[in-house]
Structures are given as C-alpha cells and as structure tokens.
PDB file of C-alpha atoms in Angstrom:
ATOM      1  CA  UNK A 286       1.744  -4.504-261.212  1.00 63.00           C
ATOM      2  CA  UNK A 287       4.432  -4.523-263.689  1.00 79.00           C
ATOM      3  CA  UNK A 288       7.352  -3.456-261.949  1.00 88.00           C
ATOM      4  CA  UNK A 289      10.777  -3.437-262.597  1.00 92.00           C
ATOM      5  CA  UNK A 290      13.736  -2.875-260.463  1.00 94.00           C
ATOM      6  CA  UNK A 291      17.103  -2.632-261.171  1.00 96.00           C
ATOM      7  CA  UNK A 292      20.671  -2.634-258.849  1.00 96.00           C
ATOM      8  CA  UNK A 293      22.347  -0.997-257.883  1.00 97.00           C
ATOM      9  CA  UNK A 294      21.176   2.670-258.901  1.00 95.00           C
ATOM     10  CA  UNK A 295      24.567   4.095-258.804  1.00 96.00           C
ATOM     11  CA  UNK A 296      28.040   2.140-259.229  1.00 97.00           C
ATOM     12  CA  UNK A 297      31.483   3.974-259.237  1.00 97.00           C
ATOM     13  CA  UNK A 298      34.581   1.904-260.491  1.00 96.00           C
ATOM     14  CA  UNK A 299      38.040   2.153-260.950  1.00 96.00           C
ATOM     15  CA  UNK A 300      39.115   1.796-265.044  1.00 97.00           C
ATOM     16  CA  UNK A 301      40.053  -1.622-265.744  1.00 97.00           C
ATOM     17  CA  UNK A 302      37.475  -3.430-263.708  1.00 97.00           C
ATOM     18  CA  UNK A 303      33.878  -5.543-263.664  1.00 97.00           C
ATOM     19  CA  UNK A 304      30.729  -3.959-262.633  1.00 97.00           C
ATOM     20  CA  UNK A 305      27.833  -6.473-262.316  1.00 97.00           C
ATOM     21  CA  UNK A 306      23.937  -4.470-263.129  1.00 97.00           C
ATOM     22  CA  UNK A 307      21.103  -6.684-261.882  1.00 97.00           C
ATOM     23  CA  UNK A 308      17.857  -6.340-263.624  1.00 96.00           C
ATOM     24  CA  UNK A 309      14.589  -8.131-262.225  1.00 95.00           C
ATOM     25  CA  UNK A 310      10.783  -8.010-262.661  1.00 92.00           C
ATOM     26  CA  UNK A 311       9.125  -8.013-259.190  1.00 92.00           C
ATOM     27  CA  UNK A 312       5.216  -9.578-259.915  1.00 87.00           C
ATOM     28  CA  UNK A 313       5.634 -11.159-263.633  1.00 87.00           C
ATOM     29  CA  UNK A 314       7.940 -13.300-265.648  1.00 88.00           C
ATOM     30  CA  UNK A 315       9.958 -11.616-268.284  1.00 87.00           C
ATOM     31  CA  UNK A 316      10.233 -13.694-271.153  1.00 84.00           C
ATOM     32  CA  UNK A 317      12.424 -11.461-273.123  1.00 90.00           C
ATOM     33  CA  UNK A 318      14.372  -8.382-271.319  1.00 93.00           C
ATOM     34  CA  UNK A 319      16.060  -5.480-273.263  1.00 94.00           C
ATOM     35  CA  UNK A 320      19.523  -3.179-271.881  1.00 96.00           C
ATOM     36  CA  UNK A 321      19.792   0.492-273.656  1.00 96.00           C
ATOM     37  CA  UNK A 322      21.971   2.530-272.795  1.00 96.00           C
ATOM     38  CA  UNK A 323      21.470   6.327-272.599  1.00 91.00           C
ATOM     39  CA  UNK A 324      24.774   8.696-272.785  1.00 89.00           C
ATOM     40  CA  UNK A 325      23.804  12.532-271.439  1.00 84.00           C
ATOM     41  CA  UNK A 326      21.178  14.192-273.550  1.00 80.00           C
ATOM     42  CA  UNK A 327      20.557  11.586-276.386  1.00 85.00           C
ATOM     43  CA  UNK A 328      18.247   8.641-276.085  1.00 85.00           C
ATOM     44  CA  UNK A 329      18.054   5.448-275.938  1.00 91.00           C
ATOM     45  CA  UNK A 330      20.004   2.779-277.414  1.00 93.00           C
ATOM     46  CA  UNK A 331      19.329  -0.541-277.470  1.00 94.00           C
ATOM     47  CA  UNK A 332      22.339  -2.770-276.649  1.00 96.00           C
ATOM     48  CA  UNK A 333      21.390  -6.294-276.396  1.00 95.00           C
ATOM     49  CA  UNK A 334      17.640  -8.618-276.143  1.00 93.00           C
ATOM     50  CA  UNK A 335      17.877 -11.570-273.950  1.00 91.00           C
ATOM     51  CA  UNK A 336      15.486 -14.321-273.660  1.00 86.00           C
ATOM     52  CA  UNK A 337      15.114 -16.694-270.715  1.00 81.00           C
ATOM     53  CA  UNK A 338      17.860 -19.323-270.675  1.00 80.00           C
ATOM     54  CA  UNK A 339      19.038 -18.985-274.454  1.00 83.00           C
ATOM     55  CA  UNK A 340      21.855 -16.779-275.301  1.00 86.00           C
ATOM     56  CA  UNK A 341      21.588 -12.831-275.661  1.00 91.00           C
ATOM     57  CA  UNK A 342      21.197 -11.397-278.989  1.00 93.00           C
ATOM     58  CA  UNK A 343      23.631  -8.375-279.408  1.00 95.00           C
ATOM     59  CA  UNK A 344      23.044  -5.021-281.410  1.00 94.00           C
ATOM     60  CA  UNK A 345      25.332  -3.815-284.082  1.00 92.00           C
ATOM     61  CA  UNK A 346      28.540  -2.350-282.663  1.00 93.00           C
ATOM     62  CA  UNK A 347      28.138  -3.414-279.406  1.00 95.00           C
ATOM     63  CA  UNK A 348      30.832  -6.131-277.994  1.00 94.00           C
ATOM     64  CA  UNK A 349      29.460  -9.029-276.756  1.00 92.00           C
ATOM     65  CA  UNK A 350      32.558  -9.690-274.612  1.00 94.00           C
ATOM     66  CA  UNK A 351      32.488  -6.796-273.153  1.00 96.00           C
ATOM     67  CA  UNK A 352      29.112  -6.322-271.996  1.00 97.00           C
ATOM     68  CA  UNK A 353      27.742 -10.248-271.145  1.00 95.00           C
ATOM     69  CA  UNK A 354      24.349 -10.587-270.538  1.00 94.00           C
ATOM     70  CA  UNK A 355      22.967 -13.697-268.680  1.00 90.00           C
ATOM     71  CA  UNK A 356      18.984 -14.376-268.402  1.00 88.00           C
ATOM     72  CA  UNK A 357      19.283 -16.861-265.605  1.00 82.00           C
ATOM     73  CA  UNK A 358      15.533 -17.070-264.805  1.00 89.00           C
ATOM     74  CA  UNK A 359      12.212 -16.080-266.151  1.00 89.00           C
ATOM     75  CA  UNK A 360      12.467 -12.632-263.270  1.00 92.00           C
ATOM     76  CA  UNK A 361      16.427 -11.686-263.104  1.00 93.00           C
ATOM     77  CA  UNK A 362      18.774 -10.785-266.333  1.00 94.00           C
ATOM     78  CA  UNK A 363      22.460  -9.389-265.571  1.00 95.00           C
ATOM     79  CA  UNK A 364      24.652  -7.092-267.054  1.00 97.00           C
ATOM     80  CA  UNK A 365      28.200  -7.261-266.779  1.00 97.00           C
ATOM     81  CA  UNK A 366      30.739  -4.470-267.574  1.00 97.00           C
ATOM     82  CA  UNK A 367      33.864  -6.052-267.814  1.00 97.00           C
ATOM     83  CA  UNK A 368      37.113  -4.348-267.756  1.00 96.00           C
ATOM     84  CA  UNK A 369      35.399  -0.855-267.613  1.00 97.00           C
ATOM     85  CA  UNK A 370      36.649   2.435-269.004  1.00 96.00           C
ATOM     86  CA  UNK A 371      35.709   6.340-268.553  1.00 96.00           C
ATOM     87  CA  UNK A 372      34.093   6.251-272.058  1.00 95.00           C
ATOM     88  CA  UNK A 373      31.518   3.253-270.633  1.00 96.00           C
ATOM     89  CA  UNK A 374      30.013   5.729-267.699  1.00 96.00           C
ATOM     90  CA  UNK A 375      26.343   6.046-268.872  1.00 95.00           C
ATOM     91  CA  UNK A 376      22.845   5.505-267.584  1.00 95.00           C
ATOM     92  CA  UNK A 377      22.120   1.960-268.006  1.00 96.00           C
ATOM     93  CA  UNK A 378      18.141   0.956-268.356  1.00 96.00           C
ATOM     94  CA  UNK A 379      16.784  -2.547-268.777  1.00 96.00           C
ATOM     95  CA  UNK A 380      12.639  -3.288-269.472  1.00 94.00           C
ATOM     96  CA  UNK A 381      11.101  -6.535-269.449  1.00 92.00           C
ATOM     97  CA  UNK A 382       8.386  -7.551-271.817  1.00 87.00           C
ATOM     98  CA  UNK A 383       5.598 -10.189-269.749  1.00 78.00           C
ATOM     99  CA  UNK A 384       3.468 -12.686-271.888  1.00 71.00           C
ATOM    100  CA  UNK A 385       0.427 -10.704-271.347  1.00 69.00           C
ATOM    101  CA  UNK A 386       1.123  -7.352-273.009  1.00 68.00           C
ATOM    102  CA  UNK A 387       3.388  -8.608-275.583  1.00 67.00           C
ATOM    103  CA  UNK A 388       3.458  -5.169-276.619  1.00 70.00           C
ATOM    104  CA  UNK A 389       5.100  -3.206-273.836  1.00 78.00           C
ATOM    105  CA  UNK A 390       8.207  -2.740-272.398  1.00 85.00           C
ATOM    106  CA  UNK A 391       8.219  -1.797-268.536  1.00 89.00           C
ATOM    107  CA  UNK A 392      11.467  -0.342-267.897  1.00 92.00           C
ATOM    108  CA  UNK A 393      13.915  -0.031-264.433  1.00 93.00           C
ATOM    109  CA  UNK A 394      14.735   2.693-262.418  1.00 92.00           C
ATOM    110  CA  UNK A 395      18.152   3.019-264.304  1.00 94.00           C
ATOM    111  CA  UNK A 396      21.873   2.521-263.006  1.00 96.00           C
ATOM    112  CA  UNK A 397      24.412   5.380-263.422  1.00 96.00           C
ATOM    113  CA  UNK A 398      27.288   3.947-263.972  1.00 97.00           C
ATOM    114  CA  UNK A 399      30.646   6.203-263.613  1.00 97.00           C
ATOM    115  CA  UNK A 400      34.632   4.643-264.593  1.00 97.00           C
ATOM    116  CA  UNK A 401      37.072   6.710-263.231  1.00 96.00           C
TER     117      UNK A 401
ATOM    118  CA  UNK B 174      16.932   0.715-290.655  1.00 61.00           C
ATOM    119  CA  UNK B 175      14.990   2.967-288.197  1.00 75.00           C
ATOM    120  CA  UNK B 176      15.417   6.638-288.653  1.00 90.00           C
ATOM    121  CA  UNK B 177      12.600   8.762-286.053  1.00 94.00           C
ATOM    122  CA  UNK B 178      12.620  12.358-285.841  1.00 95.00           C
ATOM    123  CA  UNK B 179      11.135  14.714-283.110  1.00 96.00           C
ATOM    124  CA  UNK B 180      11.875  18.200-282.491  1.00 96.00           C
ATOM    125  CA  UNK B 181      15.030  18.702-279.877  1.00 95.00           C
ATOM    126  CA  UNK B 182      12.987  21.503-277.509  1.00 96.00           C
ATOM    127  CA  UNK B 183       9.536  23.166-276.968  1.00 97.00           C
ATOM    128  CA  UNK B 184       8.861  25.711-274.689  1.00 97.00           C
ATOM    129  CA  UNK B 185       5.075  26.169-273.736  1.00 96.00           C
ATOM    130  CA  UNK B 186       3.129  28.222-271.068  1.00 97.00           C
ATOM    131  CA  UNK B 187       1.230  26.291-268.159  1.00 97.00           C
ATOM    132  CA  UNK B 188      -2.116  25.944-269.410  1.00 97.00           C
ATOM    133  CA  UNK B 189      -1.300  25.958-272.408  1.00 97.00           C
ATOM    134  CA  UNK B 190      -1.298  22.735-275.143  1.00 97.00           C
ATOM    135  CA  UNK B 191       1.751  21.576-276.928  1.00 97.00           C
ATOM    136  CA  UNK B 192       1.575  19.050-280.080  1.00 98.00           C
ATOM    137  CA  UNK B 193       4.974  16.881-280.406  1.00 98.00           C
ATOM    138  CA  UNK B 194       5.582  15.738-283.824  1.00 98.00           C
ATOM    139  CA  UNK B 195       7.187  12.258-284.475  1.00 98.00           C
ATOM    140  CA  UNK B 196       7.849  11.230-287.949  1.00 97.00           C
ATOM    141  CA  UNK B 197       9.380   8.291-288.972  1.00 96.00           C
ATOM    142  CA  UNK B 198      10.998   5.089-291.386  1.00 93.00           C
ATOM    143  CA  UNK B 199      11.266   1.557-290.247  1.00 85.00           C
ATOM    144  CA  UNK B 200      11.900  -1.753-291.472  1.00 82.00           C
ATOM    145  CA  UNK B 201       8.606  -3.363-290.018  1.00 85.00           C
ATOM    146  CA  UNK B 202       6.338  -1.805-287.552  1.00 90.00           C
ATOM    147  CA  UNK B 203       4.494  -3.227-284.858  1.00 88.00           C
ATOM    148  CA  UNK B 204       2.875  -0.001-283.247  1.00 93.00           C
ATOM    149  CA  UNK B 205       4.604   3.211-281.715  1.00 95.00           C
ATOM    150  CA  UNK B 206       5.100   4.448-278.172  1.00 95.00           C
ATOM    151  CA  UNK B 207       5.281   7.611-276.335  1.00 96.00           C
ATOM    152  CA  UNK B 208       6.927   7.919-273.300  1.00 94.00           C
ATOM    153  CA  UNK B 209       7.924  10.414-270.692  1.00 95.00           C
ATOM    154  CA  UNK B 210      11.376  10.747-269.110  1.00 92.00           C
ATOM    155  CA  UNK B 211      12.304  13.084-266.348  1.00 92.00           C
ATOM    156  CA  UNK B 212      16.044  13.652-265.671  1.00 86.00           C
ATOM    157  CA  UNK B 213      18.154  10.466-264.292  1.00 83.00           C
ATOM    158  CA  UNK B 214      14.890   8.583-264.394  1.00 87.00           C
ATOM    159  CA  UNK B 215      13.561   5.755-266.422  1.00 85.00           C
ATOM    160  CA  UNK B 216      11.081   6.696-268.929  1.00 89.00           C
ATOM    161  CA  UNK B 217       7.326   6.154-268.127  1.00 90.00           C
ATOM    162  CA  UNK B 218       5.167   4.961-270.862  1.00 89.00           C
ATOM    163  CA  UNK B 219       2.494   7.343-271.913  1.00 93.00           C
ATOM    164  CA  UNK B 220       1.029   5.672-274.911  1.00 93.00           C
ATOM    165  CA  UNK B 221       0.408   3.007-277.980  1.00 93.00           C
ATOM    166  CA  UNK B 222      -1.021   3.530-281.296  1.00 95.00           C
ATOM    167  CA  UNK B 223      -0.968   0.399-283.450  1.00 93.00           C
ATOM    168  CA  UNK B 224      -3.971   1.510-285.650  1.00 95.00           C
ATOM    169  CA  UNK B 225      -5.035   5.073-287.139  1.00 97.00           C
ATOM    170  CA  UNK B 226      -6.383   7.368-285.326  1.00 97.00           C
ATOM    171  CA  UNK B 227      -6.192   9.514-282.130  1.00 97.00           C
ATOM    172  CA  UNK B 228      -5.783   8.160-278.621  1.00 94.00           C
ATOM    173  CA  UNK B 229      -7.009   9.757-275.676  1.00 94.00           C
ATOM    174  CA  UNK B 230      -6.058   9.100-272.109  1.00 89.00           C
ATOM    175  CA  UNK B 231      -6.978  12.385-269.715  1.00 94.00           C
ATOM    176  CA  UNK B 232      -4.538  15.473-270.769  1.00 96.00           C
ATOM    177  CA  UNK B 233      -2.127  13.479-273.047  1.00 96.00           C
ATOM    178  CA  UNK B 234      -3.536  12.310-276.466  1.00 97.00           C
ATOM    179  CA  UNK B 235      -2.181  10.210-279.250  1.00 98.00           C
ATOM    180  CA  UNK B 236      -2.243  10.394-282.742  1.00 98.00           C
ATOM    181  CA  UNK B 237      -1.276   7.840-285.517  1.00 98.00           C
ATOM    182  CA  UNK B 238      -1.201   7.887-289.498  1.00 97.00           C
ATOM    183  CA  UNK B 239       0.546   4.693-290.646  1.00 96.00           C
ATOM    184  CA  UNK B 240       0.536   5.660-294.227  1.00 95.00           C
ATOM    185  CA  UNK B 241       2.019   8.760-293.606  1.00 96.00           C
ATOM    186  CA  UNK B 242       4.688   7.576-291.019  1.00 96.00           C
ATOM    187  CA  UNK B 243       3.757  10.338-288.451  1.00 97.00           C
ATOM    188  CA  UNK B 244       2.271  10.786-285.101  1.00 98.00           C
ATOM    189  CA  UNK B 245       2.112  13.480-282.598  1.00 98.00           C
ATOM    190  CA  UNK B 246       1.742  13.954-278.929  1.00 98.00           C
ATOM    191  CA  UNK B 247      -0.758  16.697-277.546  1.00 98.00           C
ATOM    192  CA  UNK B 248      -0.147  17.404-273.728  1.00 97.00           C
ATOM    193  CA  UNK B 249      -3.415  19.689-272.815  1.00 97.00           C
ATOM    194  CA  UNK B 250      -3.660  21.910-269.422  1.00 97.00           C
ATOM    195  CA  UNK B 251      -0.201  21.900-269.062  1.00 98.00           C
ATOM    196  CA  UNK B 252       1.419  21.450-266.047  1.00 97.00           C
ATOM    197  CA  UNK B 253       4.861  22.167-264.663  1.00 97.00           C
ATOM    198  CA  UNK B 254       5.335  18.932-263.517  1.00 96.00           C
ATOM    199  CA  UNK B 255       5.218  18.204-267.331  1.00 97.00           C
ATOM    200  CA  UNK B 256       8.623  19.940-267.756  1.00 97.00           C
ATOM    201  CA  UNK B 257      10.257  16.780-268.808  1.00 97.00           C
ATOM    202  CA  UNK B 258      11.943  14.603-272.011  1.00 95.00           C
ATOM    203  CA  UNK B 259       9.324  13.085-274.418  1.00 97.00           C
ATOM    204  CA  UNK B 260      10.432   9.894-276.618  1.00 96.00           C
ATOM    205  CA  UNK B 261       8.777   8.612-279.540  1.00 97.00           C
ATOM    206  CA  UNK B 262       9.679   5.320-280.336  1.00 95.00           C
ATOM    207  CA  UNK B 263       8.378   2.564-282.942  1.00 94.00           C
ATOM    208  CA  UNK B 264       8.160  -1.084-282.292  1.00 90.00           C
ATOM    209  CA  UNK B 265       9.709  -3.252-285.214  1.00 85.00           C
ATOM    210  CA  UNK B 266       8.524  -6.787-286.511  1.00 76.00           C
ATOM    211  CA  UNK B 267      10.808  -8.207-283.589  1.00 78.00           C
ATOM    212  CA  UNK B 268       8.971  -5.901-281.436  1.00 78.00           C
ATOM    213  CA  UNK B 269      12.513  -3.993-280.817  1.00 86.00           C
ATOM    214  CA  UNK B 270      11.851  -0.606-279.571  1.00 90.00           C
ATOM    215  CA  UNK B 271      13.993   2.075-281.801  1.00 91.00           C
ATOM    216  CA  UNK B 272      13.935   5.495-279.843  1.00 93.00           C
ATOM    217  CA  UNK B 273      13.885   9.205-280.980  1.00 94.00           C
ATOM    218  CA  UNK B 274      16.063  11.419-279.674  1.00 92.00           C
ATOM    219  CA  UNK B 275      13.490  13.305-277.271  1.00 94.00           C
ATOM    220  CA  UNK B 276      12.007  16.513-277.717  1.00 96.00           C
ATOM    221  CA  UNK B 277      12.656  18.347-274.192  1.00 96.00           C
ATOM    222  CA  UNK B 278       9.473  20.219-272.928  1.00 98.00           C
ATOM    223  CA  UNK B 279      10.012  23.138-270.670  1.00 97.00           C
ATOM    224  CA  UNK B 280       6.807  24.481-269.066  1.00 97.00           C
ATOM    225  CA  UNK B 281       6.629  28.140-267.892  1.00 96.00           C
ATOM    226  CA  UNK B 282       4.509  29.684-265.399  1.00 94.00           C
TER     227      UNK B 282
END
C-alpha cells in the first residue's frame, strides 16, 4: 500500500515553454501533497504544500506563477512549469501524506526534467 | 528556521557498521526521518523517531536525543547494495519535512 506515482519520469522541453508533472496516490487519498525539488548532488527542497481543493501554499523564493500547483482531487496534484528555462532542469519529487499516518510522507518515483 | 547537518561522505567496508550523525535546529519539531536515496530515485523512508531513544528495524537502527538536537543512523552488516545517499530530515509543527543535505555512503568490498 502507499504508493505513489508520478508522470512522466522524464520530460525534455524547448526554453520558453509549459511542462505539465502529474503526481497521484494509487490506493489512498492524499489530503495534503508536497513538490521538492532536488538540483544534482544537494537535497531536497521543498517548493510548495497543497491541500485538496484549497489553494497551494508556496515556499519562500519560489514563484507561484511560475510553478502552479492544482490539487484537483483527494488522489492527483499537478505541477506546471510554465515558460521553462535551462536553469529549471532538476529532479522533481512529490509525496503525499494519507489520514492514517499523519506522520509520513510517501514520495514518487521522481521526474527529470531537462530545458534546453 | 531549519538548519540540519550530516556529514557529506563515508566510506565503509562490507560487513562493516557505519553510524551517520544528524544534528540539528528547528522552529518546532514533530519527529525526524531517515531515508535512503539511490541515484535518480526517490528516497525510501527508513525511519521515525518522535521520542528518545534508539529504534531498531533489522540492520538499520535509529537513534534520537531531543534535548540534544541529534540523532544518528547505524547501518550494521553492510551491504553493497547500501552504497547509496542517506537524508536526515525533521518534521516541523506543520509537519513540513526540512531535509539535510545527505551524507553519501560508499560500501567497499
């Protein structure tokens, strides 16, 4: 139980446009899921948490308008990339947190995302 | 703020046991984690401590001093499949996860 998935695993785009990152939790509902994002050799960073149906809530230095984060349902959250450049490539990882182990995050498989 | 320090790289023979040392500051704190990332992957969680103590689960073991803003992981019988990143990270009173930078574990035979 307790899995995450996340698509696509790899994205290449051109500089200048959208890349959409789907995030979903297969057998629970996510009441609250989490992006980081993880440049070569450093860890995580969290980027934004977004709760079911209520708008995301955005870490400090990181532009809401440029990375918008929707939480349609209690199982999907989306990540958008808009108007992408070289210095946005990075591993991009969502978790989702259940109701049950309000504790833990399970995370996705990652997407590598690379602007050229 | 969160500041969480772990060593950058340990090198350790199979067999052998390694201790990874986490130490950190937080506004708030609502337990700490230890996961396990392999390259390109998403990390794996290994482990919570929310209370004092030490935490055993098989060859990896948790340790926790609240009051003294540490905690360690020991990896016994080490493997080379263990060669991989290992993050400490501490759960905030929003139950946030900040991360440590990893401490990279390189297994030799």
């Amino acid at each position: 139980g307790a899995v995450v998935s996340q698509h696509p695993s790899r994205v290449i785009c051109k500089s200048g446009t959208s890349v959409k990152i789907e995030c979903r939790s297969l057998d629970f509902q996510a009441t609250t899921m989490f992006w980081y994002r993880q440049f070569p050799k450093q860890s995580l960073m969290l980027m934004a948490t977004s709760n079911e149906g209520s708008k995301a809530t955005y870490e400090q230095g990181v532009e809401k308008d440029k990375f918008l984060i929707n939480h349609a349902s209690l199982t999907l959250s989306t990540l958008t990339v808009t108007s992408a450049h070289p210095e946005d490539s990075s591993f991009y990882i969502c978790s989702a947190r259940g109701e049950r182990d309000w504790y833990e995050q399970y995370f996705g498989p990652g997407t590598r995302l690379t602007v050229t | 703020g969160q500041n969480i320090d772990q060593p950058t790289e340990m090198t350790a023979t199979e067999g052998a046991i390694v201790q990874i040392n986490c130490t950190y500051q937080t506004s708030g704190f609502n337990g700490l984690f230890w996961y396990q990332q392999h390259a390109g992957e998403a990390p794996t969680f290994l482990s919570y401590n929310v209370l004092d103590g030490l935490e055993e689960k098989g060859r990896f073991s948790s340790f926790l001093s609240r009051s003294k803003g540490y905690s360690y992981l020991l990896l016994k019988e080490l493997q080379m499949k263990d060669s991989a990143s290992y993050l400490c990270a501490v759960s905030s009173n929003d139950y946030k996860l900040s991360f440590g930078a990893g401490t990279t574990v390189t297994v030799r035979a």
